[in-house]
Structure formats: structure tokens, C-alpha cells
Amino acid sequence: MERILEQAPRFFSGPNLQLLLEAAGLTLAMTLVGCMIGFGLAFVLVYLRQTPGLWALPLRWICILYVEVFRRIPFIVVIYLVLFFIQAVTPDASLFTIAVIAICLYAVAYTADIIRGGLESVPKTQVEAAQAMNLSRLQTNLRIVLPQAWPVIIPPAIAFAVSFIKDTALVSQVGVFELTFRGKELNNQGYSGILVFGTIAFCYFLLSFPLSMLGQYLEKRLATPRGERRSRKIRRA
Amino acid sequence: MPHLAVSDVRAKYGALEVLKGISFEIQKGEIAALVGPSGSGKSTVLRALMGLTPITGGAVEIAGEAMNYSSAREVRAARDRMAIVFQQYNLFQNMTVMQNLTLAPLKIKKWDKAEVTSEARRLLGLVGLSDKADAYSDQLSGGQQQRVALARALALKPQILLLDEVTSALDPELVNEVLDAIRKLADEGMTMVIVSHEMAFVREVADKVVFMDNGQIIEAGTPAAIFDEPKTDRARDFFSKILRH
């Protein structure tokens, strides 16, 4: 305890704080970039997976296989796979790029099921009504199904991203200068482990808490029926 | 030349044959009503015509033109000529009434926006909902939603309108507002195929009644012939049960 109190002023000095701030920024950036790209790609994957017809059978299998395989591999293994694969192809790829790609690959597999669940929650009769008017599959998805699926997709997708902020600590294993990596570094410099990792823990909390709040806000807002949401807006104006 | 000719149409759900060769014809401006017990395949006839349930045999002609449901393009051609109103309205929940009416005319038919909008307003007036153009379906009663669905189908300017038990999901006091709207269409000469349990209404508006059971047509004829003097035991049995009250 004495050691912590004695080290605290030195630990919370400018350079160290800047280091942690940058590391936190990096953690947040790679999570958000990776999850967003992954989220976008997951839509493509789900759309391909729902392609009707016999000719698309291999396509559907590939999509299902991707999700099932990546959901069963530990994230750390994905990171190493990406690291060694990318380094074999382009040796000068940055570690940040590698981390984002790994996060992305993993996020696709997890959010694809969230998205599929969301799309399937929209009654099939809505799709039939659209089909009967000759809307194409893409038009039906974009104009009818997706707008109604958002309330079901958004909350778990944000929850996934929030929990993933923590899991990205694993990329410190390949040497990305994110929060946990910097923590280990500072710890090696002689700072008390409790002090260092207590601070790191607090940083993770600060990163994910606002996102959780955003998720809760969106969940509540999206749960409101459309008519009410709109009339409330009018009342406010 | 009949406006709609359905001959020997067959359909299956998996191994179960739900339509075992359906044939009937209607002229332009006529109304055919499909009646019969639940599970007799009435709704499936309409779904098959819209390409929502695959047809496994038979032929359909609209205004002398053969409809072939064998490819996606052919199915689109059939859907282009007809419109369907469903039992559960199926209004697009994420859109206003106006957007529901104008989506397909604008995006699929690519009609002129000013014309589509003014036609949509006219149709809302026809079904008595001029003031609901900007409402979402969760702000409307069942009867209102079904009248919007009717207007939405009419906005497609179909050659034939298909109505699938459009009053079955409604509270009794809301049924008449929907039936009134359909009466107006009948007066305007709309060609319709309706599936209904409202026998008094069928007797009033239909030119032809088709009694179905177990995926087959048992009897067809004028409302008077079918309701008052059914020739088959099955029809007699069915109508004696439902017309008593």
C-alpha cells in the first residue's frame, strides 16, 4: 500500500497518462473499426446465406461453415492465424491492421447470427406482401425487413462490441500497443501491479460504459412504436 | 374471352397436394367468391395465383394471356397483373400509410410521382381514410389497416384483385367498413376473386360462387344456385351449418 501511494504521483505523470490515453484510443479504434467493418460484412454474409435456389447451395454452405468455424475458435488463435498469414503475404503490414483484421473476422461470425436472428424476427407475411408487389429480394430486405429488424439487431450488436473492447486485450499478445500491452510495460518498469492494472481496469470501464449507455438508450428508443416516436418528436418541436 | 381462366391448377405443400386440379373462369368486371371449410384450399388458390405458393400443374390465363409460373420472370409478370389483400393486412410497419401506397407504384412500376401521389390520395378518399396518410399502421384500428391494404392493392392498378379473408381478422363492428369499401369497388367494375366467410356479403356482390373442399371444387354457380339449391351433399351440409345463424 505504501509502495502504491509512493509511486502514485510518479505513475500519474504526464508521459504515462499520455501513453495510457493513446493506448485507450488504440483499443477503442481497433474495436470500433473492426466491429463496424465486421458488422457490414456480416450483412453481406447473411444476405448470401439466404440466397434461394439449388445453385446457391455451396454458397450457403460456405457462409454457414464460416460462422460455425469462427465461433468455435478462441480469439487468440484467430489473432495468431491472421498474424502469420498476413506476414507471409505482406511482411510490412502494421500490427494495427492485423489486429483490425482479426477483430473483423471474429466480429463477422458473431454479428452474422445476431443479424440473421433480427431479420428472421420480422414476420414472413411482411416479406410476402413485398413479394406480391414484385419487390426484389434486395429491395425487400433494404426497404421492408431491415428497417423493422434494427430494434432486434442493434442492442445485442452493441453489447457484442462492448464486450469485445475487453477481449481485444488479447491482441497485446502480438505486440499491439493497446491498453493491456502498455500495462504490462509499465508494470515491467517497476510500478506496482495493483496500481497499473487497477488503472487499466478503470480505463476499460471508461471505454465501455458510455457505449453500454448508448446501447441502452437505443434499445429503449427503438422499442417505442414508430407512430409514438414520431408524434413525440412533433410535440417536442 | 374470360378475364381470368384457371384450369386444372395444382399445388403441393411438400408431399401434400393442397390443390387437386382447380378450374374456374370469370369475365371482366365479375366477382368470384371461393367458399368452403377451413383447409379446403381457398386461400391457396389466391396464393398460387400470386406465385406465393408454387403451382405444380395446370394453366392460368389473364385476358387471354398465358401466365407461366415456371421462372422468376414469369412469376413477376403474373404479379404485375394482380394484387392481393391479406387477412392480416400486412401493411409495412416501418412506413406511413402514404408510403405503403406509393412504394411499389414508384419503385417497381416507375410511374410518375405526381400521378402516383394524387392517385394514392384519391384511393385513401375512396376507403374513407384521407386524414390518415401520414399515420403508421400501429396508430390505426384493424378495419382502418385493412382499408389501407385495400387502397395499397388498388394503387397498383391491378387487372384482377384478390381478397383473402379480408374481414376474418377484424372485430365484428369493423367488418362493415371494409365490406362497404369492397362494395364500392364492385360498383366500379373491379374484377375480383374473393375468399370469404361472409356469406350474406358473398350472395350480395358475387357473380359466381365456387364451393371448395379438400383441394377440389365441389360445385360452382350463381350465388342463388349454390346457396339455395346446392346439388351436392357436401355443399348442402356446409351451407346448412353456416347459414343457420
Tab-separated table of C-alpha atoms in Angstrom:
chain	number	residue	atom	x	y	z
A	1	MET	CA	0.000	0.000	0.000
A	2	GLU	CA	2.811	2.357	0.952
A	3	ARG	CA	4.510	1.495	-2.305
A	4	ILE	CA	1.381	2.375	-4.247
A	5	LEU	CA	0.983	5.728	-2.506
A	6	GLU	CA	4.628	6.487	-3.018
A	7	GLN	CA	4.512	5.567	-6.716
A	8	ALA	CA	1.177	7.194	-7.498
A	9	PRO	CA	2.374	10.765	-8.217
A	10	ARG	CA	5.121	9.475	-10.484
A	11	PHE	CA	2.790	6.965	-12.173
A	12	PHE	CA	0.124	9.541	-12.957
A	13	SER	CA	2.661	11.841	-14.586
A	14	GLY	CA	2.174	13.441	-17.996
A	15	PRO	CA	4.082	10.969	-20.184
A	16	ASN	CA	2.469	7.949	-18.552
A	17	LEU	CA	-1.018	9.408	-18.848
A	18	GLN	CA	-0.402	10.270	-22.473
A	19	LEU	CA	0.781	6.727	-23.031
A	20	LEU	CA	-2.371	5.300	-21.465
A	21	LEU	CA	-4.613	7.716	-23.320
A	22	GLU	CA	-3.073	6.735	-26.636
A	23	ALA	CA	-3.366	3.076	-25.727
A	24	ALA	CA	-7.019	3.536	-24.795
A	25	GLY	CA	-7.594	5.343	-28.092
A	26	LEU	CA	-5.973	2.471	-29.938
A	27	THR	CA	-8.082	-0.093	-28.093
A	28	LEU	CA	-11.251	1.801	-28.896
A	29	ALA	CA	-10.244	2.480	-32.500
A	30	MET	CA	-9.410	-1.090	-33.380
A	31	THR	CA	-12.537	-2.410	-31.686
A	32	LEU	CA	-14.843	0.071	-33.395
A	33	VAL	CA	-13.208	-0.141	-36.822
A	34	GLY	CA	-13.026	-3.937	-36.666
A	35	CYS	CA	-16.581	-4.346	-35.395
A	36	MET	CA	-18.053	-1.867	-37.866
A	37	ILE	CA	-16.379	-3.436	-40.881
A	38	GLY	CA	-17.248	-6.847	-39.487
A	39	PHE	CA	-20.866	-5.756	-38.952
A	40	GLY	CA	-21.101	-4.545	-42.542
A	41	LEU	CA	-19.573	-7.728	-43.912
A	42	ALA	CA	-21.880	-9.783	-41.708
A	43	PHE	CA	-24.852	-8.286	-43.576
A	44	VAL	CA	-23.336	-9.414	-46.859
A	45	LEU	CA	-22.733	-12.860	-45.393
A	46	VAL	CA	-26.304	-13.171	-44.129
A	47	TYR	CA	-27.683	-11.951	-47.448
A	48	LEU	CA	-25.595	-14.523	-49.339
A	49	ARG	CA	-26.606	-17.201	-46.885
A	50	GLN	CA	-30.272	-16.520	-47.607
A	51	THR	CA	-29.845	-16.823	-51.381
A	52	PRO	CA	-32.630	-19.123	-52.536
A	53	GLY	CA	-32.274	-21.853	-55.141
A	54	LEU	CA	-30.348	-25.031	-55.613
A	55	TRP	CA	-27.442	-23.401	-57.429
A	56	ALA	CA	-26.644	-21.344	-54.316
A	57	LEU	CA	-26.336	-24.378	-52.089
A	58	PRO	CA	-22.487	-24.326	-51.959
A	59	LEU	CA	-22.636	-20.593	-51.249
A	60	ARG	CA	-24.984	-21.163	-48.318
A	61	TRP	CA	-22.744	-23.918	-47.004
A	62	ILE	CA	-19.664	-21.721	-47.152
A	63	CYS	CA	-21.461	-18.979	-45.216
A	64	ILE	CA	-22.702	-21.396	-42.568
A	65	LEU	CA	-19.278	-23.043	-42.325
A	66	TYR	CA	-17.574	-19.679	-41.827
A	67	VAL	CA	-19.846	-18.745	-38.929
A	68	GLU	CA	-19.704	-22.144	-37.293
A	69	VAL	CA	-15.908	-22.416	-37.588
A	70	PHE	CA	-15.032	-18.936	-36.359
A	71	ARG	CA	-17.433	-19.162	-33.439
A	72	ARG	CA	-15.562	-22.227	-32.261
A	73	ILE	CA	-12.018	-20.867	-32.430
A	74	PRO	CA	-10.571	-18.919	-29.479
A	75	PHE	CA	-9.977	-15.293	-30.427
A	76	ILE	CA	-6.298	-15.562	-29.569
A	77	VAL	CA	-5.924	-18.320	-32.178
A	78	VAL	CA	-7.607	-16.136	-34.786
A	79	ILE	CA	-5.117	-13.391	-33.953
A	80	TYR	CA	-2.129	-15.672	-34.437
A	81	LEU	CA	-3.591	-17.107	-37.645
A	82	VAL	CA	-4.103	-13.632	-39.065
A	83	LEU	CA	-0.661	-12.523	-37.880
A	84	PHE	CA	1.190	-15.348	-39.545
A	85	PHE	CA	-0.969	-15.379	-42.643
A	86	ILE	CA	-0.692	-11.622	-43.244
A	87	GLN	CA	3.003	-11.551	-42.507
A	88	ALA	CA	3.504	-14.314	-45.049
A	89	VAL	CA	1.633	-12.306	-47.684
A	90	THR	CA	2.709	-8.731	-46.919
A	91	PRO	CA	5.542	-8.626	-44.373
A	92	ASP	CA	5.215	-4.847	-43.766
A	93	ALA	CA	1.544	-4.852	-42.688
A	94	SER	CA	1.191	-2.914	-39.438
A	95	LEU	CA	0.225	-4.705	-36.243
A	96	PHE	CA	-2.788	-2.414	-36.000
A	97	THR	CA	-4.009	-3.629	-39.404
A	98	ILE	CA	-3.520	-7.209	-38.323
A	99	ALA	CA	-5.448	-6.599	-35.107
A	100	VAL	CA	-8.310	-4.944	-37.007
A	101	ILE	CA	-8.495	-7.804	-39.500
A	102	ALA	CA	-8.581	-10.374	-36.702
A	103	ILE	CA	-11.314	-8.451	-34.853
A	104	CYS	CA	-13.202	-8.074	-38.103
A	105	LEU	CA	-13.087	-11.792	-38.955
A	106	TYR	CA	-14.293	-12.658	-35.495
A	107	ALA	CA	-16.990	-9.974	-35.426
A	108	VAL	CA	-18.420	-11.149	-38.762
A	109	ALA	CA	-19.064	-14.622	-37.349
A	110	TYR	CA	-20.713	-13.347	-34.170
A	111	THR	CA	-22.769	-10.485	-35.562
A	112	ALA	CA	-23.932	-12.576	-38.540
A	113	ASP	CA	-26.055	-14.659	-36.201
A	114	ILE	CA	-27.349	-11.529	-34.475
A	115	ILE	CA	-28.329	-10.060	-37.833
A	116	ARG	CA	-29.884	-13.297	-39.057
A	117	GLY	CA	-31.942	-13.521	-35.876
A	118	GLY	CA	-33.061	-9.926	-36.367
A	119	LEU	CA	-34.082	-10.416	-39.985
A	120	GLU	CA	-35.918	-13.614	-39.129
A	121	SER	CA	-37.827	-11.836	-36.357
A	122	VAL	CA	-39.709	-9.817	-38.987
A	123	PRO	CA	-42.926	-11.692	-39.827
A	124	LYS	CA	-42.740	-13.638	-43.064
A	125	THR	CA	-46.044	-12.062	-44.077
A	126	GLN	CA	-44.241	-8.730	-44.498
A	127	VAL	CA	-41.931	-10.397	-46.989
A	128	GLU	CA	-44.856	-11.987	-48.810
A	129	ALA	CA	-46.643	-8.666	-49.097
A	130	ALA	CA	-43.486	-7.209	-50.645
A	131	GLN	CA	-43.034	-10.184	-52.954
A	132	ALA	CA	-46.624	-9.904	-54.129
A	133	MET	CA	-45.780	-6.343	-55.249
A	134	ASN	CA	-42.765	-7.594	-57.148
A	135	LEU	CA	-40.141	-6.114	-54.864
A	136	SER	CA	-36.856	-7.923	-55.417
A	137	ARG	CA	-35.126	-9.776	-52.601
A	138	LEU	CA	-32.668	-6.926	-52.114
A	139	GLN	CA	-35.427	-4.294	-52.179
A	140	THR	CA	-37.496	-6.322	-49.730
A	141	ASN	CA	-34.556	-6.621	-47.369
A	142	LEU	CA	-33.465	-2.999	-47.572
A	143	ARG	CA	-36.872	-1.317	-47.570
A	144	ILE	CA	-39.072	-3.639	-45.525
A	145	VAL	CA	-37.194	-6.200	-43.461
A	146	LEU	CA	-34.090	-4.362	-42.317
A	147	PRO	CA	-35.855	-1.210	-41.058
A	148	GLN	CA	-38.049	-3.453	-38.900
A	149	ALA	CA	-35.157	-5.645	-37.790
A	150	TRP	CA	-33.000	-2.810	-36.368
A	151	PRO	CA	-34.641	-2.855	-32.922
A	152	VAL	CA	-33.764	-6.532	-32.642
A	153	ILE	CA	-30.264	-6.240	-34.112
A	154	ILE	CA	-28.878	-3.085	-32.508
A	155	PRO	CA	-28.931	-3.934	-28.767
A	156	PRO	CA	-27.079	-7.275	-28.979
A	157	ALA	CA	-24.725	-5.911	-31.652
A	158	ILE	CA	-23.695	-3.070	-29.328
A	159	ALA	CA	-23.452	-5.470	-26.404
A	160	PHE	CA	-21.118	-7.586	-28.519
A	161	ALA	CA	-18.922	-4.596	-29.389
A	162	VAL	CA	-18.819	-3.517	-25.756
A	163	SER	CA	-17.761	-6.908	-24.525
A	164	PHE	CA	-15.283	-7.106	-27.360
A	165	ILE	CA	-13.472	-3.995	-26.096
A	166	LYS	CA	-12.298	-6.207	-23.261
A	167	ASP	CA	-11.431	-9.154	-25.434
A	168	THR	CA	-9.158	-7.046	-27.615
A	169	ALA	CA	-6.720	-7.162	-24.685
A	170	LEU	CA	-5.626	-10.402	-26.291
A	171	VAL	CA	-4.021	-8.593	-29.218
A	172	SER	CA	-1.389	-7.348	-26.769
A	173	GLN	CA	-0.002	-10.854	-27.245
A	174	VAL	CA	1.200	-9.935	-30.724
A	175	GLY	CA	2.576	-6.594	-29.591
A	176	VAL	CA	-0.081	-4.038	-30.466
A	177	PHE	CA	0.406	-1.045	-28.147
A	178	GLU	CA	-3.089	-1.181	-26.730
A	179	LEU	CA	-4.080	-0.794	-23.086
A	180	THR	CA	-3.097	-4.166	-21.705
A	181	PHE	CA	0.234	-4.110	-23.533
A	182	ARG	CA	1.083	-0.728	-22.036
A	183	GLY	CA	0.011	-2.027	-18.651
A	184	LYS	CA	2.475	-4.868	-18.848
A	185	GLU	CA	5.160	-2.431	-19.969
A	186	LEU	CA	4.576	-0.068	-17.045
A	187	ASN	CA	4.457	-2.992	-14.684
A	188	ASN	CA	7.841	-4.098	-16.005
A	189	GLN	CA	9.179	-0.600	-15.369
A	190	GLY	CA	8.677	-1.284	-11.688
A	191	TYR	CA	5.285	0.245	-10.993
A	192	SER	CA	3.075	-1.695	-8.647
A	193	GLY	CA	0.936	-4.228	-10.495
A	194	ILE	CA	-2.115	-3.258	-8.473
A	195	LEU	CA	-1.662	0.404	-9.338
A	196	VAL	CA	-1.034	-0.249	-13.017
A	197	PHE	CA	-3.728	-2.821	-13.667
A	198	GLY	CA	-6.200	-1.041	-11.392
A	199	THR	CA	-5.791	1.977	-13.640
A	200	ILE	CA	-6.010	-0.160	-16.780
A	201	ALA	CA	-9.196	-1.768	-15.460
A	202	PHE	CA	-10.670	1.673	-14.863
A	203	CYS	CA	-9.735	2.676	-18.412
A	204	TYR	CA	-11.595	-0.330	-19.849
A	205	PHE	CA	-14.598	0.622	-17.773
A	206	LEU	CA	-14.466	4.203	-19.047
A	207	LEU	CA	-14.310	2.962	-22.615
A	208	SER	CA	-17.179	0.521	-22.459
A	209	PHE	CA	-19.576	2.225	-20.062
A	210	PRO	CA	-20.664	5.073	-22.389
A	211	LEU	CA	-21.134	2.536	-25.198
A	212	SER	CA	-23.330	0.425	-22.938
A	213	MET	CA	-25.382	3.501	-22.110
A	214	LEU	CA	-25.741	4.272	-25.804
A	215	GLY	CA	-26.893	0.708	-26.339
A	216	GLN	CA	-29.493	1.016	-23.597
A	217	TYR	CA	-30.704	4.340	-24.946
A	218	LEU	CA	-31.071	2.944	-28.463
A	219	GLU	CA	-32.791	-0.152	-27.154
A	220	LYS	CA	-35.383	1.924	-25.342
A	221	ARG	CA	-35.835	4.288	-28.267
A	222	LEU	CA	-36.133	1.538	-30.845
A	223	ALA	CA	-38.627	-0.329	-28.696
A	224	THR	CA	-41.050	2.596	-28.974
A	225	PRO	CA	-43.609	2.074	-31.736
A	226	ARG	CA	-42.931	4.197	-34.774
A	227	GLY	CA	-46.095	6.266	-34.558
A	228	GLU	CA	-45.427	7.267	-30.955
A	229	ARG	CA	-41.789	8.042	-31.644
A	230	ARG	CA	-42.806	10.386	-34.409
A	231	SER	CA	-45.613	12.144	-32.580
A	232	ARG	CA	-43.268	12.645	-29.635
A	233	LYS	CA	-40.822	14.351	-31.967
A	234	ILE	CA	-43.598	16.593	-33.212
A	235	ARG	CA	-44.612	17.504	-29.660
A	236	ARG	CA	-41.041	18.402	-28.836
A	237	ALA	CA	-40.696	20.626	-31.908
B	1	MET	CA	-62.820	-14.410	-73.687
B	2	PRO	CA	-62.679	-14.833	-69.907
B	3	HIS	CA	-60.693	-12.211	-67.989
B	4	LEU	CA	-59.279	-14.892	-65.724
B	5	ALA	CA	-59.185	-18.550	-66.666
B	6	VAL	CA	-57.823	-21.044	-64.191
B	7	SER	CA	-57.647	-24.596	-65.491
B	8	ASP	CA	-56.623	-27.720	-63.628
B	9	VAL	CA	-54.274	-25.813	-61.294
B	10	ARG	CA	-52.433	-27.991	-58.817
B	11	ALA	CA	-50.228	-27.129	-55.846
B	12	LYS	CA	-48.387	-29.008	-53.142
B	13	TYR	CA	-47.060	-28.241	-49.678
B	14	GLY	CA	-44.276	-30.785	-49.506
B	15	ALA	CA	-45.854	-34.126	-50.319
B	16	LEU	CA	-49.368	-32.944	-49.503
B	17	GLU	CA	-51.411	-31.986	-52.565
B	18	VAL	CA	-53.428	-28.968	-51.446
B	19	LEU	CA	-54.926	-28.076	-54.828
B	20	LYS	CA	-56.046	-31.087	-56.836
B	21	GLY	CA	-56.943	-29.531	-60.143
B	22	ILE	CA	-58.836	-26.262	-59.773
B	23	SER	CA	-60.689	-24.797	-62.767
B	24	PHE	CA	-62.903	-21.723	-62.990
B	25	GLU	CA	-63.376	-18.666	-65.170
B	26	ILE	CA	-64.578	-15.124	-64.681
B	27	GLN	CA	-65.369	-12.346	-67.115
B	28	LYS	CA	-64.111	-8.789	-66.828
B	29	GLY	CA	-65.874	-6.940	-64.042
B	30	GLU	CA	-67.149	-10.114	-62.437
B	31	ILE	CA	-66.621	-11.214	-58.879
B	32	ALA	CA	-65.939	-14.826	-58.000
B	33	ALA	CA	-66.176	-15.946	-54.387
B	34	LEU	CA	-64.363	-19.009	-53.143
B	35	VAL	CA	-66.158	-20.541	-50.179
B	36	GLY	CA	-65.782	-23.726	-48.201
B	37	PRO	CA	-64.494	-25.142	-44.922
B	38	SER	CA	-61.105	-24.209	-43.447
B	39	GLY	CA	-58.255	-26.058	-45.075
B	40	SER	CA	-60.200	-26.570	-48.295
B	41	GLY	CA	-57.542	-24.698	-50.288
B	42	LYS	CA	-59.417	-21.430	-50.976
B	43	SER	CA	-56.577	-19.191	-49.825
B	44	THR	CA	-54.053	-21.410	-51.566
B	45	VAL	CA	-55.771	-20.657	-54.894
B	46	LEU	CA	-55.094	-16.947	-54.361
B	47	ARG	CA	-51.541	-17.591	-53.143
B	48	ALA	CA	-50.868	-19.781	-56.159
B	49	LEU	CA	-52.158	-17.071	-58.499
B	50	MET	CA	-49.730	-14.601	-56.838
B	51	GLY	CA	-46.839	-17.038	-57.116
B	52	LEU	CA	-46.534	-17.272	-53.316
B	53	THR	CA	-47.279	-20.988	-53.370
B	54	PRO	CA	-45.659	-22.783	-56.297
B	55	ILE	CA	-48.010	-24.202	-58.921
B	56	THR	CA	-47.177	-27.788	-59.839
B	57	GLY	CA	-49.556	-28.166	-62.757
B	58	GLY	CA	-52.332	-26.586	-64.805
B	59	ALA	CA	-52.645	-23.266	-66.581
B	60	VAL	CA	-53.675	-19.698	-65.815
B	61	GLU	CA	-54.733	-17.127	-68.373
B	62	ILE	CA	-55.327	-13.448	-67.756
B	63	ALA	CA	-57.150	-11.550	-70.517
B	64	GLY	CA	-56.156	-14.234	-72.981
B	65	GLU	CA	-52.505	-14.125	-71.998
B	66	ALA	CA	-50.993	-17.347	-70.663
B	67	MET	CA	-49.339	-16.961	-67.272
B	68	ASN	CA	-46.478	-19.322	-66.770
B	69	TYR	CA	-45.121	-19.613	-63.248
B	70	SER	CA	-42.058	-21.622	-64.200
B	71	SER	CA	-39.456	-18.840	-63.847
B	72	ALA	CA	-38.946	-15.855	-61.585
B	73	ARG	CA	-39.544	-13.574	-64.562
B	74	GLU	CA	-42.846	-15.249	-65.392
B	75	VAL	CA	-43.957	-15.035	-61.784
B	76	ARG	CA	-43.185	-11.318	-61.856
B	77	ALA	CA	-45.339	-10.967	-64.967
B	78	ALA	CA	-48.268	-12.589	-63.172
B	79	ARG	CA	-47.778	-10.439	-60.055
B	80	ASP	CA	-47.683	-7.395	-62.281
B	81	ARG	CA	-51.292	-8.029	-63.346
B	82	MET	CA	-52.817	-8.847	-59.968
B	83	ALA	CA	-52.814	-7.535	-56.426
B	84	ILE	CA	-53.702	-9.323	-53.226
B	85	VAL	CA	-55.078	-8.179	-49.878
B	86	PHE	CA	-54.249	-10.467	-46.976
B	87	GLN	CA	-56.270	-11.497	-43.956
B	88	GLN	CA	-53.734	-9.867	-41.605
B	89	TYR	CA	-53.441	-6.668	-43.749
B	90	ASN	CA	-49.610	-6.968	-43.806
B	91	LEU	CA	-49.064	-3.238	-44.055
B	92	PHE	CA	-45.383	-2.384	-43.947
B	93	GLN	CA	-44.877	-1.459	-40.302
B	94	ASN	CA	-41.927	0.814	-40.964
B	95	MET	CA	-43.816	3.053	-43.359
B	96	THR	CA	-46.625	5.565	-43.248
B	97	VAL	CA	-49.920	4.869	-44.951
B	98	MET	CA	-48.850	7.052	-47.880
B	99	GLN	CA	-45.519	5.260	-48.235
B	100	ASN	CA	-47.306	1.917	-48.174
B	101	LEU	CA	-49.474	3.046	-51.059
B	102	THR	CA	-46.762	4.602	-53.183
B	103	LEU	CA	-43.793	2.253	-52.672
B	104	ALA	CA	-44.479	-0.237	-55.441
B	105	PRO	CA	-46.023	2.223	-57.944
B	106	LEU	CA	-42.930	4.444	-57.627
B	107	LYS	CA	-40.136	1.924	-57.186
B	108	ILE	CA	-41.404	-1.078	-59.126
B	109	LYS	CA	-43.811	0.303	-61.702
B	110	LYS	CA	-41.753	3.500	-62.006
B	111	TRP	CA	-44.847	5.620	-62.535
B	112	ASP	CA	-44.811	9.401	-62.378
B	113	LYS	CA	-44.540	10.647	-58.812
B	114	ALA	CA	-47.172	13.394	-59.010
B	115	GLU	CA	-49.699	10.996	-60.545
B	116	VAL	CA	-48.943	8.247	-58.050
B	117	THR	CA	-49.376	10.628	-55.132
B	118	SER	CA	-52.647	12.083	-56.356
B	119	GLU	CA	-53.970	8.603	-57.149
B	120	ALA	CA	-52.970	7.456	-53.657
B	121	ARG	CA	-54.906	10.370	-52.168
B	122	ARG	CA	-57.925	9.532	-54.293
B	123	LEU	CA	-57.809	5.909	-53.120
B	124	LEU	CA	-57.497	6.928	-49.478
B	125	GLY	CA	-60.577	9.064	-50.030
B	126	LEU	CA	-62.340	6.077	-51.583
B	127	VAL	CA	-61.744	3.959	-48.482
B	128	GLY	CA	-62.551	6.912	-46.207
B	129	LEU	CA	-59.084	7.486	-44.762
B	130	SER	CA	-57.980	10.764	-46.301
B	131	ASP	CA	-56.837	12.052	-42.922
B	132	LYS	CA	-54.576	9.043	-42.215
B	133	ALA	CA	-51.992	9.489	-44.980
B	134	ASP	CA	-49.178	10.174	-42.514
B	135	ALA	CA	-50.159	7.639	-39.861
B	136	TYR	CA	-48.241	4.449	-39.151
B	137	SER	CA	-50.130	1.181	-39.031
B	138	ASP	CA	-49.743	0.877	-35.245
B	139	GLN	CA	-51.869	4.011	-34.950
B	140	LEU	CA	-54.758	2.509	-36.909
B	141	SER	CA	-57.555	0.110	-35.999
B	142	GLY	CA	-57.781	-3.246	-37.740
B	143	GLY	CA	-60.557	-2.046	-40.001
B	144	GLN	CA	-58.570	1.049	-40.943
B	145	GLN	CA	-55.471	-1.028	-41.630
B	146	GLN	CA	-57.429	-3.345	-43.868
B	147	ARG	CA	-58.886	-0.416	-45.795
B	148	VAL	CA	-55.359	0.926	-46.261
B	149	ALA	CA	-54.297	-2.513	-47.504
B	150	LEU	CA	-57.177	-2.391	-49.975
B	151	ALA	CA	-56.094	1.047	-51.188
B	152	ARG	CA	-52.494	-0.168	-51.416
B	153	ALA	CA	-53.553	-3.038	-53.658
B	154	LEU	CA	-55.632	-0.699	-55.836
B	155	ALA	CA	-52.713	1.706	-56.191
B	156	LEU	CA	-51.048	-0.993	-58.294
B	157	LYS	CA	-53.925	-0.709	-60.792
B	158	PRO	CA	-54.358	-4.480	-60.942
B	159	GLN	CA	-56.363	-6.172	-63.685
B	160	ILE	CA	-57.617	-8.565	-61.038
B	161	LEU	CA	-57.880	-8.018	-57.300
B	162	LEU	CA	-57.570	-10.969	-54.930
B	163	LEU	CA	-59.055	-10.655	-51.435
B	164	ASP	CA	-58.037	-13.328	-48.954
B	165	GLU	CA	-60.471	-13.445	-45.998
B	166	VAL	CA	-60.061	-9.721	-45.592
B	167	THR	CA	-62.608	-9.429	-42.794
B	168	SER	CA	-61.736	-12.578	-40.823
B	169	ALA	CA	-59.235	-10.888	-38.512
B	170	LEU	CA	-61.482	-7.922	-37.747
B	171	ASP	CA	-63.686	-7.213	-34.766
B	172	PRO	CA	-67.333	-7.621	-35.822
B	173	GLU	CA	-68.095	-3.918	-35.634
B	174	LEU	CA	-65.238	-3.149	-38.048
B	175	VAL	CA	-66.277	-5.642	-40.717
B	176	ASN	CA	-68.834	-3.410	-42.401
B	177	GLU	CA	-66.476	-0.526	-43.083
B	178	VAL	CA	-64.265	-2.895	-45.071
B	179	LEU	CA	-67.193	-4.549	-46.852
B	180	ASP	CA	-68.504	-1.105	-47.805
B	181	ALA	CA	-65.173	-0.281	-49.420
B	182	ILE	CA	-65.285	-3.555	-51.394
B	183	ARG	CA	-68.874	-2.803	-52.480
B	184	LYS	CA	-67.641	0.467	-53.977
B	185	LEU	CA	-65.015	-1.430	-55.963
B	186	ALA	CA	-67.652	-3.853	-57.175
B	187	ASP	CA	-69.716	-0.886	-58.366
B	188	GLU	CA	-66.675	0.455	-60.200
B	189	GLY	CA	-66.430	-2.823	-62.095
B	190	MET	CA	-63.283	-4.233	-60.492
B	191	THR	CA	-62.661	-7.884	-61.350
B	192	MET	CA	-62.177	-9.739	-58.095
B	193	VAL	CA	-61.622	-13.177	-56.674
B	194	ILE	CA	-62.555	-13.185	-53.013
B	195	VAL	CA	-62.208	-15.763	-50.294
B	196	SER	CA	-64.781	-15.008	-47.629
B	197	HIS	CA	-66.833	-16.404	-44.804
B	198	GLU	CA	-69.290	-13.504	-45.015
B	199	MET	CA	-71.977	-15.436	-46.859
B	200	ALA	CA	-74.522	-12.622	-46.917
B	201	PHE	CA	-71.913	-10.379	-48.481
B	202	VAL	CA	-70.904	-13.042	-50.998
B	203	ARG	CA	-74.525	-13.521	-52.009
B	204	GLU	CA	-74.864	-9.770	-52.482
B	205	VAL	CA	-71.756	-9.000	-54.570
B	206	ALA	CA	-70.575	-12.238	-56.181
B	207	ASP	CA	-71.459	-13.194	-59.733
B	208	LYS	CA	-70.141	-16.681	-59.212
B	209	VAL	CA	-69.676	-18.811	-56.132
B	210	VAL	CA	-67.120	-21.614	-56.107
B	211	PHE	CA	-67.550	-24.138	-53.311
B	212	MET	CA	-64.337	-25.939	-52.454
B	213	ASP	CA	-63.477	-28.802	-50.159
B	214	ASN	CA	-60.283	-30.761	-49.705
B	215	GLY	CA	-58.404	-29.029	-52.531
B	216	GLN	CA	-61.137	-29.566	-55.088
B	217	ILE	CA	-64.073	-27.645	-56.498
B	218	ILE	CA	-67.240	-29.416	-55.470
B	219	GLU	CA	-69.741	-27.046	-57.026
B	220	ALA	CA	-69.759	-23.710	-58.831
B	221	GLY	CA	-72.560	-21.475	-59.976
B	222	THR	CA	-74.558	-18.351	-59.234
B	223	PRO	CA	-74.981	-17.429	-55.567
B	224	ALA	CA	-78.660	-18.377	-55.704
B	225	ALA	CA	-77.909	-21.768	-57.216
B	226	ILE	CA	-75.145	-22.598	-54.764
B	227	PHE	CA	-76.679	-21.227	-51.579
B	228	ASP	CA	-80.339	-22.109	-52.146
B	229	GLU	CA	-80.174	-25.272	-54.219
B	230	PRO	CA	-76.838	-26.945	-53.683
B	231	LYS	CA	-76.628	-30.132	-55.716
B	232	THR	CA	-74.063	-31.994	-53.655
B	233	ASP	CA	-74.407	-33.346	-50.148
B	234	ARG	CA	-71.166	-31.718	-49.062
B	235	ALA	CA	-72.262	-28.257	-50.132
B	236	ARG	CA	-75.706	-28.760	-48.638
B	237	ASP	CA	-74.148	-29.927	-45.381
B	238	PHE	CA	-71.702	-26.987	-45.268
B	239	PHE	CA	-74.278	-24.298	-46.016
B	240	SER	CA	-76.838	-25.753	-43.648
B	241	LYS	CA	-74.275	-25.428	-40.877
B	242	ILE	CA	-73.168	-21.874	-41.566
B	243	LEU	CA	-76.298	-20.258	-42.961
B	244	ARG	CA	-78.415	-21.224	-39.981
B	245	HIS	CA	-77.160	-18.280	-37.982
